[in-house]
Coordinates of C-alpha atoms in Angstrom, one line a residue:
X31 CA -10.6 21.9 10.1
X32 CA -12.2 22.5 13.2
X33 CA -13.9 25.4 13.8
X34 CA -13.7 27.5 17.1
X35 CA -15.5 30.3 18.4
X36 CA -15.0 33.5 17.5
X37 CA -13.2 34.5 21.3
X38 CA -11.3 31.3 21.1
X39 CA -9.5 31.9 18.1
X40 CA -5.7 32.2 18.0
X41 CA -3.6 34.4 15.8
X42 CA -0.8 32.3 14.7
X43 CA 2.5 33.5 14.8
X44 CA 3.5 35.3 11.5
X45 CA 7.0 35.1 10.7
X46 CA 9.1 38.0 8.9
X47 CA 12.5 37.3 6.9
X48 CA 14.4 38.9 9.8
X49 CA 13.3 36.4 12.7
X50 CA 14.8 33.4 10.5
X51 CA 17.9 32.9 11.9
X52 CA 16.2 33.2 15.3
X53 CA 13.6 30.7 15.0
X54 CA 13.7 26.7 16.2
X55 CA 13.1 24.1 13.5
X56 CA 12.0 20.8 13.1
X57 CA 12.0 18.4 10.8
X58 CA 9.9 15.3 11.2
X59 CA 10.5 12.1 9.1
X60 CA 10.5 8.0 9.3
X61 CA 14.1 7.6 8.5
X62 CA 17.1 9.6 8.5
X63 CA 20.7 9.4 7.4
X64 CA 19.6 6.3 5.0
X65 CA 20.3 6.2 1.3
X66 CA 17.4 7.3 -0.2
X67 CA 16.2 10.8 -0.8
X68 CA 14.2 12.1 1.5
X69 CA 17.4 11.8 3.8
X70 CA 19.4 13.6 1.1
X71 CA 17.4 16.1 1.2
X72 CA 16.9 16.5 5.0
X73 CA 20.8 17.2 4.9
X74 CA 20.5 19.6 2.2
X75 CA 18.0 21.6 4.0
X76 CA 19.9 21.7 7.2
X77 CA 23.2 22.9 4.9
X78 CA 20.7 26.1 4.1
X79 CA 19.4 27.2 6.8
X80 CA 22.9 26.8 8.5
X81 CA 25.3 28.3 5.9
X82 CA 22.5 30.0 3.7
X83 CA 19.7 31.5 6.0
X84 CA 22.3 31.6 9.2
X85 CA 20.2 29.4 11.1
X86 CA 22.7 28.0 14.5
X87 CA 23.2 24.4 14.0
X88 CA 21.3 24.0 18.1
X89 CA 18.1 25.3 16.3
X90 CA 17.7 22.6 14.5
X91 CA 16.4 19.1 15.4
X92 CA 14.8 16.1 14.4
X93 CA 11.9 13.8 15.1
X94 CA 12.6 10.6 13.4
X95 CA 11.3 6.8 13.5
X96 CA 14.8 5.4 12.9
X97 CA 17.9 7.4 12.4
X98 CA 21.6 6.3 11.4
X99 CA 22.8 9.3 12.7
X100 CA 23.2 9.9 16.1
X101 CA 23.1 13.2 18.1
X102 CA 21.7 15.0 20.7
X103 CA 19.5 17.1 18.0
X104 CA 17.7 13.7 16.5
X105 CA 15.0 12.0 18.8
X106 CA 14.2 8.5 18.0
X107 CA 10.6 6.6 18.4
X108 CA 9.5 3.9 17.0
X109 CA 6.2 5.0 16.6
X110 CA 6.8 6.8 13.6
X111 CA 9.4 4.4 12.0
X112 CA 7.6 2.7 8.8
X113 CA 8.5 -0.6 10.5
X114 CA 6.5 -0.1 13.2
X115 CA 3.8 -3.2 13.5
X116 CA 0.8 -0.6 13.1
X117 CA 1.9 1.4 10.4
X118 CA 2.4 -2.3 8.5
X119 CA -0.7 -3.4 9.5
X120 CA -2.8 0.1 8.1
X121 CA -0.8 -0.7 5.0
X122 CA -1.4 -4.7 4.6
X123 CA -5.4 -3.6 4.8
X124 CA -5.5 -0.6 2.8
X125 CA -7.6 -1.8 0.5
X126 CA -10.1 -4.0 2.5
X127 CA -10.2 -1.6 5.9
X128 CA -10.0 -1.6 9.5
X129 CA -11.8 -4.0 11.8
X130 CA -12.8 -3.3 15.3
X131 CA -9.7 -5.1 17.2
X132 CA -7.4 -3.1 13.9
X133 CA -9.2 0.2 14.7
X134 CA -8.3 0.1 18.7
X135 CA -5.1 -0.8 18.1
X136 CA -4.5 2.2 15.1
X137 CA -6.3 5.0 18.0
X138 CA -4.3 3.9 20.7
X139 CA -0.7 3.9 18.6
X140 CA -1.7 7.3 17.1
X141 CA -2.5 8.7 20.3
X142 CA 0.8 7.7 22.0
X143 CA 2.9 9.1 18.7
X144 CA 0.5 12.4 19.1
X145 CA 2.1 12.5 22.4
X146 CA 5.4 11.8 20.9
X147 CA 5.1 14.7 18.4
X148 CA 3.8 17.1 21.4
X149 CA 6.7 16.3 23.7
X150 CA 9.1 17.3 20.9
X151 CA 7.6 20.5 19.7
X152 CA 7.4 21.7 23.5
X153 CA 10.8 20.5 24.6
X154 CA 12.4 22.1 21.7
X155 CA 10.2 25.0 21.4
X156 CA 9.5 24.3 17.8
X157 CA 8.7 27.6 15.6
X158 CA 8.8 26.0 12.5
X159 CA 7.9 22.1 11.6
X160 CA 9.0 20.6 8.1
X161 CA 7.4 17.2 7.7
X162 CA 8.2 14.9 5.0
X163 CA 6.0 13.0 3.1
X164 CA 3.3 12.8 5.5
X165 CA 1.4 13.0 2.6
X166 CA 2.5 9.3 1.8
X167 CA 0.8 6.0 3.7
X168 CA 4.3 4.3 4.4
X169 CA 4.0 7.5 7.5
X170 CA 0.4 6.5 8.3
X171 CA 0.9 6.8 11.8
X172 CA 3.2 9.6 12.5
X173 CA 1.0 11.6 9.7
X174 CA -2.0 11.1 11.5
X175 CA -0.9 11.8 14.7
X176 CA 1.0 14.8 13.5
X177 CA -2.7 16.1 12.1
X178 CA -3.8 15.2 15.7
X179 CA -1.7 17.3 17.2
X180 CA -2.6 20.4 15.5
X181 CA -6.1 20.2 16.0
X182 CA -6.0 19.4 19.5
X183 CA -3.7 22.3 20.4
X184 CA -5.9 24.5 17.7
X185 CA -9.1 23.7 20.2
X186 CA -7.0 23.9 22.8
X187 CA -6.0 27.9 22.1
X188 CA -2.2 27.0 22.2
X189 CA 0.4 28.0 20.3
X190 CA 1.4 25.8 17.2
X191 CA 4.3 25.7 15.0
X192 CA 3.9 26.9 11.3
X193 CA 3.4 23.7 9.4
X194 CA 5.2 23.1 6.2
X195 CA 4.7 20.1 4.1
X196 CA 7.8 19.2 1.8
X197 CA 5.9 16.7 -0.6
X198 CA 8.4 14.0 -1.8
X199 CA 5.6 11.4 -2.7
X200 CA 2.0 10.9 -1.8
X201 CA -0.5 8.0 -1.8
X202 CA -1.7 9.9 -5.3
X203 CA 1.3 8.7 -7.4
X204 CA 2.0 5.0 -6.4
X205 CA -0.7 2.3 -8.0
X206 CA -0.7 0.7 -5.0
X207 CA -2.4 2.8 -2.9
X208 CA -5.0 4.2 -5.2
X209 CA -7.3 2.4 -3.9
X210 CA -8.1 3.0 -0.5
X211 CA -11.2 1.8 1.6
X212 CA -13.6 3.6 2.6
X213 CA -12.4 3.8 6.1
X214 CA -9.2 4.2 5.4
X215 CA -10.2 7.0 2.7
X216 CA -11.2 9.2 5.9
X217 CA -7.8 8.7 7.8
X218 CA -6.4 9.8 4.6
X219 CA -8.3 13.0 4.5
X220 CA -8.1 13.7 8.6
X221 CA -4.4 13.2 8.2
X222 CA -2.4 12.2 5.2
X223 CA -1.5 14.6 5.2
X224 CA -4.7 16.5 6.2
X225 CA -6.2 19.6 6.7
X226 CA -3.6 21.3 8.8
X227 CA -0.4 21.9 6.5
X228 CA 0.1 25.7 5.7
X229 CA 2.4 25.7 3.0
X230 CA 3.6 22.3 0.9
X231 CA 6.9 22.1 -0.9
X232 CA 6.2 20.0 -4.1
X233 CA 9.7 18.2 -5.7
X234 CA 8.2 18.5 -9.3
X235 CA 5.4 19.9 -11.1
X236 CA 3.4 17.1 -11.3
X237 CA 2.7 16.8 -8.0
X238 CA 0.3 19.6 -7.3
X239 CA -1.9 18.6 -10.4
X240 CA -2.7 15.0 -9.0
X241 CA -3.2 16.4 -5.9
X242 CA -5.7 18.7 -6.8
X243 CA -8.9 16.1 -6.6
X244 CA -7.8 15.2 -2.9
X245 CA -6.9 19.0 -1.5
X246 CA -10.1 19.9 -2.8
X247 CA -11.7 16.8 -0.7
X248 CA -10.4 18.6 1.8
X249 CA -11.6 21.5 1.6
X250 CA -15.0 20.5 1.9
X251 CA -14.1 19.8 5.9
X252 CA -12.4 23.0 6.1
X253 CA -13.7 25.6 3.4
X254 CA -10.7 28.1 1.9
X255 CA -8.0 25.4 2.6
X256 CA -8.1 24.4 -1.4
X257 CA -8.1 28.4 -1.8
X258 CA -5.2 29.1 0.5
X259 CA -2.8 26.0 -0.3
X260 CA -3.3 27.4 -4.5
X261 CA -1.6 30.2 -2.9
X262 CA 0.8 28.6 -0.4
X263 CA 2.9 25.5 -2.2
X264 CA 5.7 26.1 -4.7
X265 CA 7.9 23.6 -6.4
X266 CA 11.5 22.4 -5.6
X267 CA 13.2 20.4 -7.2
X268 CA 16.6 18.3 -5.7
X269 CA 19.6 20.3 -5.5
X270 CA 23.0 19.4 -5.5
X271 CA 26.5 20.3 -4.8
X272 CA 28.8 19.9 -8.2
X273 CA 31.7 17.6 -7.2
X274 CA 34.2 18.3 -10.2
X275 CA 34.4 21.6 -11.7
X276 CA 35.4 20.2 -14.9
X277 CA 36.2 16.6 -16.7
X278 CA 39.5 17.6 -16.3
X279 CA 39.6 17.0 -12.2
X280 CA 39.0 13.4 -13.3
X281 CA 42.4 13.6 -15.0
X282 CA 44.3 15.0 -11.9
X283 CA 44.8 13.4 -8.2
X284 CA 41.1 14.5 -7.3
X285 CA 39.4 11.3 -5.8
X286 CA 42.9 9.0 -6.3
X287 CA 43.1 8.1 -2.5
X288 CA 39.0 7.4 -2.6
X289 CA 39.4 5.0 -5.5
X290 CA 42.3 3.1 -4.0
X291 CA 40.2 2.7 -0.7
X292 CA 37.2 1.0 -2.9
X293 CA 39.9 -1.6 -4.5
X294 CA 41.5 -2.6 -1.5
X295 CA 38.3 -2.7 0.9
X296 CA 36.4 -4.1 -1.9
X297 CA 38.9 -6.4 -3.1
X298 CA 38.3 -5.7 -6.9
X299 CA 42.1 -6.7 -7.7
X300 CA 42.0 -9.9 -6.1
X301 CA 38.5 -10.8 -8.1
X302 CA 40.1 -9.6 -11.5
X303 CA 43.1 -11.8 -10.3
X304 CA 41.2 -14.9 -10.0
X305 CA 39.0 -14.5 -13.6
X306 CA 43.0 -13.6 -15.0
X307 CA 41.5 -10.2 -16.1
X308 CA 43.7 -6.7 -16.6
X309 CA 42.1 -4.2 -15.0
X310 CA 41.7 -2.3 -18.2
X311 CA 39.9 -5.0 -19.6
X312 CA 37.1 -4.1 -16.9
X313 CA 34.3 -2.0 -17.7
X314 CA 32.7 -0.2 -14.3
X315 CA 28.7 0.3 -13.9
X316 CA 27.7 2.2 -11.2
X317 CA 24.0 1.3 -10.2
X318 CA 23.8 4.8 -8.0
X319 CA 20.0 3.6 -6.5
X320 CA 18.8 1.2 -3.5
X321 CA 17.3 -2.1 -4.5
X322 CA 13.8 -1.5 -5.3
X323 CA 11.6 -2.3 -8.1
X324 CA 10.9 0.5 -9.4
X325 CA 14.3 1.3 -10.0
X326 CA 14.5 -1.6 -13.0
X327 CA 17.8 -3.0 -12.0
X328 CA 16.7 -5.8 -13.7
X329 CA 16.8 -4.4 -16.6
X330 CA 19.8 -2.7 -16.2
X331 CA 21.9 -5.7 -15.6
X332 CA 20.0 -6.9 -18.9
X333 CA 21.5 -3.8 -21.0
X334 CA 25.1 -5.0 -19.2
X335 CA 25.0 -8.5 -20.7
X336 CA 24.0 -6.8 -24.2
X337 CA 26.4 -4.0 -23.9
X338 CA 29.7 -6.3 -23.2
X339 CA 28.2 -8.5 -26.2
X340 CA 29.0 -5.5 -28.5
X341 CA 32.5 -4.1 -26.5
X342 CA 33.6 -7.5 -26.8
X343 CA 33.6 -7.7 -30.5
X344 CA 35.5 -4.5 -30.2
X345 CA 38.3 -6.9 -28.4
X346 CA 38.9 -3.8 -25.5
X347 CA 36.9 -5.1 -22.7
X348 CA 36.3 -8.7 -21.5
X349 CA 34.0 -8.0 -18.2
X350 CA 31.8 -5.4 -16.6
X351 CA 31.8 -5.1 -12.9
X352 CA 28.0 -3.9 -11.7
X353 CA 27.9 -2.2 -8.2
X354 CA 24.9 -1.3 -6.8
X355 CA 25.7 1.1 -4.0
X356 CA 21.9 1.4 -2.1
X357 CA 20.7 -0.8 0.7
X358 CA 17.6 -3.5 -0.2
X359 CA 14.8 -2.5 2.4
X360 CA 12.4 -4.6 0.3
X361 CA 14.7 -7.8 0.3
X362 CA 15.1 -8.1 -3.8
X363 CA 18.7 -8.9 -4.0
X364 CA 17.8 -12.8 -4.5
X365 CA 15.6 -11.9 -7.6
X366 CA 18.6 -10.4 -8.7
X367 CA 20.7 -13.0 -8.3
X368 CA 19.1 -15.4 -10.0
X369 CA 18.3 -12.8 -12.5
X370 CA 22.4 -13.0 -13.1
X371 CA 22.1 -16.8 -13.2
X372 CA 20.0 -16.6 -15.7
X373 CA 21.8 -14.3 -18.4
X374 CA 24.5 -16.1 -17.5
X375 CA 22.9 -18.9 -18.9
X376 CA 21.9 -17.2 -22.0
X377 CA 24.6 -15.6 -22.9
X378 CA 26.7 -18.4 -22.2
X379 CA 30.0 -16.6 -20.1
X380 CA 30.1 -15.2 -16.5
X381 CA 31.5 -12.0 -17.2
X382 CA 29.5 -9.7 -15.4
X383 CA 30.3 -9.3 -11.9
X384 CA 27.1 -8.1 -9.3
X385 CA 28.7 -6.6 -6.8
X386 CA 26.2 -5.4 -3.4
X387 CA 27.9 -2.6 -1.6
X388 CA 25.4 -3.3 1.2
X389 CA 27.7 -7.0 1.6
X390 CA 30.5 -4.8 2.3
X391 CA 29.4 -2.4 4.7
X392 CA 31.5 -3.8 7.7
X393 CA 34.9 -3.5 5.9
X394 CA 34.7 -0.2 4.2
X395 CA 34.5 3.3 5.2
X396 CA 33.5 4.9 1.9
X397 CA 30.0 6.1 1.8
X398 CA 26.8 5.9 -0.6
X399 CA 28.0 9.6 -1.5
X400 CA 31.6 8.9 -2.2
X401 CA 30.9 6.2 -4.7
X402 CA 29.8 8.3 -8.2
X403 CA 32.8 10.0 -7.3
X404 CA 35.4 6.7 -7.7
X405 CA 33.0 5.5 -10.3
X406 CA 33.6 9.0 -12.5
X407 CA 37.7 8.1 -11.9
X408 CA 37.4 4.8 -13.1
X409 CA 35.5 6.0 -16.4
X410 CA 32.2 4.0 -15.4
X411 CA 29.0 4.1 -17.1
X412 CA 26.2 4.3 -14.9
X413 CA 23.0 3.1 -15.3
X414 CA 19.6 4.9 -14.4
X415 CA 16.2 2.7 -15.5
X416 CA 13.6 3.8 -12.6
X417 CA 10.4 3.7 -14.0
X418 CA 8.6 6.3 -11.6
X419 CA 10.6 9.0 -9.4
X420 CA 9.3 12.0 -7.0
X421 CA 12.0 13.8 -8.6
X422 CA 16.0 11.9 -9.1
X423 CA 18.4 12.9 -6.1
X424 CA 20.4 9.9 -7.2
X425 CA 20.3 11.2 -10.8
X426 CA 21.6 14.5 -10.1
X427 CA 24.4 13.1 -7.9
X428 CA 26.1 11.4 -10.8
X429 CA 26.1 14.1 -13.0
X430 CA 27.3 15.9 -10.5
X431 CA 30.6 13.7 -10.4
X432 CA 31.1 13.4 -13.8
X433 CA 29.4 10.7 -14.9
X434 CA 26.9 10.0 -18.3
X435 CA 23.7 8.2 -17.3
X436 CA 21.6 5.9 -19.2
X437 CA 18.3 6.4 -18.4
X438 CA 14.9 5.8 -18.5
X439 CA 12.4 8.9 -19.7
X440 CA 10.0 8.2 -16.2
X441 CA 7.4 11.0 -16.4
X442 CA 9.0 13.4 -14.2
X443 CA 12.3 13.3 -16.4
X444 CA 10.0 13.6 -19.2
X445 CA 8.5 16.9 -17.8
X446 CA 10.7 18.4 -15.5
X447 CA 14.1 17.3 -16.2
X448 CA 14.3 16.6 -19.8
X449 CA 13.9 20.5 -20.7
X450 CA 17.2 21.4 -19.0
X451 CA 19.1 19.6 -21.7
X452 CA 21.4 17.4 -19.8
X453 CA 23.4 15.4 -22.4
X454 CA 22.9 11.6 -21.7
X455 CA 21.5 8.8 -23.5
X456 CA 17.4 8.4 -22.8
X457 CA 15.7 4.6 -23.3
X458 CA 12.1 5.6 -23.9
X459 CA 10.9 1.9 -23.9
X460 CA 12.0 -1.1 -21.4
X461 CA 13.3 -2.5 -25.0
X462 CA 16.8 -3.5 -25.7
X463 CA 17.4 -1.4 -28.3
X464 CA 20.4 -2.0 -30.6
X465 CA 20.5 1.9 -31.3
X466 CA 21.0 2.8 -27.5
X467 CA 23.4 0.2 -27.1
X468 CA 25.8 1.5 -29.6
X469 CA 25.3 4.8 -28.7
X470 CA 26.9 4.1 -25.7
X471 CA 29.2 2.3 -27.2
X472 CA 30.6 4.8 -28.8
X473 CA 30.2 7.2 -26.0
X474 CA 32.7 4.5 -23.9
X475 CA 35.2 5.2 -26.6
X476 CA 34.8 8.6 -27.0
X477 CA 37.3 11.0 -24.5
X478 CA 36.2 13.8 -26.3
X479 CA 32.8 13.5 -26.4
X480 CA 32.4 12.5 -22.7
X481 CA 34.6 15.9 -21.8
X482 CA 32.0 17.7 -23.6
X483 CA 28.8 16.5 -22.1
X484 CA 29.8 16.2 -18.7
X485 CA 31.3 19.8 -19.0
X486 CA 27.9 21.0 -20.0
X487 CA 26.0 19.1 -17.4
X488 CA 28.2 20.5 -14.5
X489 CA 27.1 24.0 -16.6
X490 CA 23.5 22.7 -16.3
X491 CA 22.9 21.7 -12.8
X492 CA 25.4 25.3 -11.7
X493 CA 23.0 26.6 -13.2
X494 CA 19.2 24.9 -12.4
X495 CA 20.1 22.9 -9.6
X496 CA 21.8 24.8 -6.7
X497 CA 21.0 24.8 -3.2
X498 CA 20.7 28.7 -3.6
X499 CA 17.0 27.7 -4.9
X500 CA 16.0 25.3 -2.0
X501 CA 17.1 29.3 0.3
X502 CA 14.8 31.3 -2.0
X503 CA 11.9 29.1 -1.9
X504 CA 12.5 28.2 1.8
X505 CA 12.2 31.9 3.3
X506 CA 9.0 32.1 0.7
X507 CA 7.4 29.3 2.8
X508 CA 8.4 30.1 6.4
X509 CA 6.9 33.8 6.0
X510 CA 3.8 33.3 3.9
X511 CA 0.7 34.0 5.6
X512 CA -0.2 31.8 8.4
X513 CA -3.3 29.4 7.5
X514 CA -4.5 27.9 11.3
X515 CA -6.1 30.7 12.7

């Protein structure tokens, strides 16, 4: 951190529980109102400071590369969108580094998004600024510039917000980036997310272990920041609402009205009508994720084909429809596709029906939210084979409907989610495994079974996964001891 003379420094403000309804917030981000998590959570965290921590709506606003939601609250700029030309080109030479005609072109976009960040914070009077992920490249620029910021105001003898990091992923946990040059090492450490964050918001309990080598990088610039962030960062997991209090909504009118919206804008009778299939002769998979690689839908679509091999010979169902409800930012819906063509091949019938709720975004109103819940009413499975995850948001929302996932034991479930005792069925390998399969076979079959483990999971996440938590651990952050003096 830069260091100031004695008669320059500031005392940064030092917030007490009673001042948090009164204070402005800001929450900084590349994308909002999207599908993925960091958005969920963005909503979630408004929900407690509004309802929770009695925070007025008008005291919270956004910063945000590209938003889906409009309002007079979210400011949009390009600069800090992860689409932006800069940001892809810091990326695309990660590993091989900046040239002189890359490096003028990096400074002068950072400086204009420094100017971005400034206007907002000043305009808005900004007490308190929750950044996300700016501990991750894909916000190279808007991280940077955010660092920037701070110590330019810090030299400068101004007043600065109180900086709080929520950490959904870094450049630490994705292979791709763990190999930075050496040039691009040091934009790293002056600002991804840098030296200037006062408290950091982990989402599991991973996070702060692989971070250690890096924070203590860091501290060799600014001695005592390794010291005070030990002290200042707690863990978070995702929260969610419970959308069923029991198995038993499933049974009632709860959802009936969403359910027949998704038929008729989604025209599932008229597809059923044209194979000459009964709708009960239709198994549902919900695929509750966007389409990215991680998320193996690949290889869930290959434990579909194997699954209907073993219903069929129990002569109940004859298809399986597969919905993906996400968007696909990184365009692999085609490998999908021919994926499909491929099985279709192999196992010799056409029976499985890939279904993009992305294609129908024009004719429906339903959202990304709503779907687990007309999934859960249709007695869908729903599929869960993501081989890395910050933490699961998409996870937790199908449990919270009423739903039983298969999934994949990524590291994070192993360590964090596995010892709350969901009831599910867990693939440890990507293997089809004959065991698994008939497992949920018999799980598909089984009413009474299904009404005992989604009863207990709605126990489980009442119970470990309330937004009550995100409240606690929020007002910890916001009045912990200042760090940029």
């Amino acid at each position: 951190m830069i260091k100031l003379l004695k008669k320059d420094k500031i005392k940064a403000k030092q917030f007490s529980k009673e001042e948090i309804p009164k204070l402005k917030y800001g929450m900084i981000h590349s994308l909002f109102g999207d599908t993925e998590g960091v958005s969920i959570v963005m909503n979630q965290i408004e929900e407690v400071l509004n309802k929770k921590l009695k925070v007025p709506i008008r005291n919270i606003n956004y910063l945000i590369g590209n938003s889906k939601i409009k309002s007079k609250r979210i400011t949009e700029s390009e600069l800090l969108s992860t689409k932006n030309e800069t940001t892809l080109l810091m990326r695309k030479n990660y590993q091989v580094g900046y040239g002189g005609g890359s490096s003028e072109k990096i400074e002068e976009t950072i400086t204009k998004a420094k100017e971005t960040i400034k206007r907002f914070i000043k305009r808005n009077k900004i007490d308190v600024l929750i950044s996300h992920n700016s501990s991750h490249p894909v916000n190279f620029i808007s991280s940077v510039a955010l660092s920037r910021y701070y110590r330019d105001e810090i030299l400068k003898g101004n007043k600065i917000p109180k900086y709080i990091l929520w950490w959904h992923d870094s450049h630490l946990e994705r292979k791709e980036f763990l190999s930075p040059a050496r040039d691009v090492e040091n934009y790293l450490l002056q600002g991804v997310p840098g030296p200037f964050v006062e408290y950091i918001l982990f989402i599991n309990s991973l996070q702060f272990k692989e971070a250690r080598k890096y924070l203590k990088k860091l501290d060799q610039r600014d001695p005592g920041f390794y010291k005070r962030i030990e002290t200042n960062n707690d863990i978070i997991y995702n929260t969610t609402d419970t959308f069923i209090e029991k198995f038993g909504d499933l049974q009632t009118d709860k959802f009936n009205e969403t359910v027949d919206t998704f038929m008729r804008d989604f025209k599932v009778e008229n597809l059923l009508g044209e194979k000459e299939l009964k709708l009960s002769e239709v198994l549902f998979c919900l695929q509750h994720t966007r389409v990215v690689g991680r998320k193996r839908i690949d290889f869930a679509l290959e434990f579909c084909y194997e699954l209907l091999e073993k219903l069929r010979k129990r002569g109940r169902y004859k298809s399986i429809y597969f919905f993906i409800s996400g968007q696909d930012p990184d365009k692999k819906r085609k490998e999908l596709i021919q994926l499909n063509k491929k099985l279709q091949e192999k196992y010799n019938h056409e029976n499985i029906f890939l279904v993009f709720a992305e294609d129908y975004s024009n004719k429906t109103k339903l959202t990304f939210e709503e779907y687990p819940k007309v999934f859960a009413k249709l007695k869908a499975i729903t599929t869960y084979f993501s081989e890395i995850e910050g933490f699961g948001n998409n996870l937790l929302e199908v449990l919270a409907s009423g739903l039983i996932p298969i999934v994949y034991a990524y590291p994070v479930f192993k360590k964090d989610i596995s010892k709350c005792n969901f009831k599910l069925i867990t693939f440890n390998k990507f293997q089809l495994n004959s065991k698994k399969i008939q497992e949920t076979v018999n799980l598909i079959f089984d009413e009474d079974k299904r009404r005992k483990w989604v009863n207990h999971n709605l126990r489980v996440l009442k119970d470990n996964f309330n937004h009550d938590l995100i409240a606690v651990k929020l007002v910890q952050a916001i009045t912990s001891e200042r760090g940029n003096v």
